[in-house]
Short mmCIF file of C-alpha atoms in Angstrom, two decimals:
data_model
loop_
_atom_site.label_atom_id
_atom_site.label_comp_id
_atom_site.label_asym_id
_atom_site.label_seq_id
_atom_site.Cartn_x
_atom_site.Cartn_y
_atom_site.Cartn_z
CA MET N 1 0.27 2.65 8.16
CA ALA N 2 -1.35 2.38 11.90
CA SER N 3 -4.51 3.40 11.10
CA ARG N 4 -6.70 5.21 8.55
CA ARG N 5 -6.73 8.89 10.68
CA MET N 6 -2.24 8.25 10.84
CA LEU N 7 -2.74 8.52 6.66
CA LYS N 8 -5.23 10.50 6.21
CA LYS N 9 -2.69 13.20 8.19
CA ALA N 10 -0.28 12.28 6.02
CA ILE N 11 -2.00 12.69 3.04
CA ARG N 12 -2.78 16.79 4.74
CA ASN N 13 1.09 17.67 5.91
CA VAL N 14 2.16 16.41 2.55
CA THR N 15 -0.87 19.04 0.90
CA ASP N 16 0.28 21.61 2.24
CA GLU N 17 4.15 21.12 2.09
CA ILE N 18 3.52 21.59 -0.77
CA LEU N 19 0.97 25.05 -0.28
CA ALA N 20 3.96 26.43 1.51
CA ASP N 21 6.32 25.96 -1.00
CA CYS N 22 2.89 28.07 -3.23
CA MET N 23 3.37 30.22 -1.36
CA ALA N 24 6.38 30.73 -1.28
CA VAL N 25 7.34 30.87 -4.48
CA SER N 26 4.59 34.19 -4.83
CA LEU N 27 6.13 36.08 -2.47
CA THR N 28 9.13 36.01 -4.55
CA GLY N 29 6.62 38.18 -7.97
CA ASP N 30 8.92 36.43 -10.03
CA ALA N 31 6.79 33.34 -10.44
CA ASP N 32 3.31 32.42 -13.14
CA GLU N 33 0.54 34.05 -10.66
CA THR N 34 -1.29 31.73 -13.10
CA ARG N 35 0.31 29.32 -12.56
CA LEU N 36 1.10 29.17 -9.18
CA ALA N 37 -2.82 29.05 -8.46
CA GLU N 38 -3.48 25.94 -10.94
CA LEU N 39 -0.56 24.18 -8.87
CA ALA N 40 -2.11 24.21 -5.54
CA ALA N 41 -5.01 24.03 -7.05
CA LYS N 42 -3.88 21.00 -8.38
CA ALA N 43 -2.80 20.07 -4.75
CA LEU N 44 -6.16 20.46 -3.25
CA ARG N 45 -7.71 18.03 -5.27
CA LEU N 46 -5.16 15.57 -5.48
CA GLU N 47 -5.57 16.28 -1.35
CA LYS N 48 -9.71 15.34 -1.90
CA GLU N 49 -8.97 12.57 -3.38
CA TYR N 50 -6.19 10.22 -1.99
CA VAL N 51 -8.29 11.50 1.03
CA ALA N 52 -11.30 10.18 -0.46
CA ARG N 53 -9.68 6.70 -1.17
CA VAL N 54 -8.36 6.51 2.21
CA ASN N 55 -12.25 6.12 3.57
CA HIS N 56 -13.48 3.17 0.66
CA THR N 57 -10.50 1.16 0.67
CA GLU N 58 -10.59 -1.97 -1.57
CA PRO N 59 -12.06 -5.07 0.80
CA GLY N 60 -9.35 -8.28 1.00
CA SER N 61 -6.25 -6.59 0.16
CA GLU N 62 -5.84 -3.40 2.64
CA ARG N 63 -2.11 -3.66 2.73
CA LEU N 64 -1.20 -3.99 -1.03
CA PHE N 65 -3.86 -1.01 -0.90
CA TYR N 66 -2.24 1.58 1.12
CA LYS N 67 0.94 0.20 -0.07
CA LYS N 68 0.19 1.39 -3.93
CA LEU N 69 -2.01 3.85 -2.51
CA ARG N 70 1.26 5.45 -0.50
CA GLU N 71 3.78 5.15 -4.42
CA LYS N 72 1.13 7.17 -6.26
CA LEU N 73 0.72 9.35 -3.80
CA GLU N 74 4.32 10.25 -2.98
CA ALA N 75 5.08 10.34 -7.25
CA GLU N 76 2.13 12.72 -7.68
CA ALA N 77 3.00 15.45 -5.03
CA ASN N 78 7.02 14.96 -5.83
CA SER N 79 5.09 15.55 -9.48
CA ILE N 80 3.76 19.22 -8.21
CA ALA N 81 6.58 19.98 -5.68
CA SER N 82 8.53 19.92 -8.71
CA ASP N 83 6.08 21.84 -10.92
CA VAL N 84 6.16 25.11 -7.72
CA MET N 85 10.14 24.86 -8.11
CA VAL N 86 10.59 25.35 -11.28
CA LEU N 87 8.86 28.71 -10.95
#
């Protein structure tokens, strides 16, 4: 990644997309509202955790650290997004 700022922006964009999906599903009226609230809270915790991890980078192996961070973020975000779409 070119900079920490861009990575943080990408993290926020991912969680914003998940929250937008939660809102879209809640507007249909068929979904379980408590489950949607839990998934939205999980997305917000995901954003907070990953932005904090970017702020405290491991010295020495930054490239590997960021690669692992992006992979883990992608996996967790995909998990939450798929849970939202199932509702």
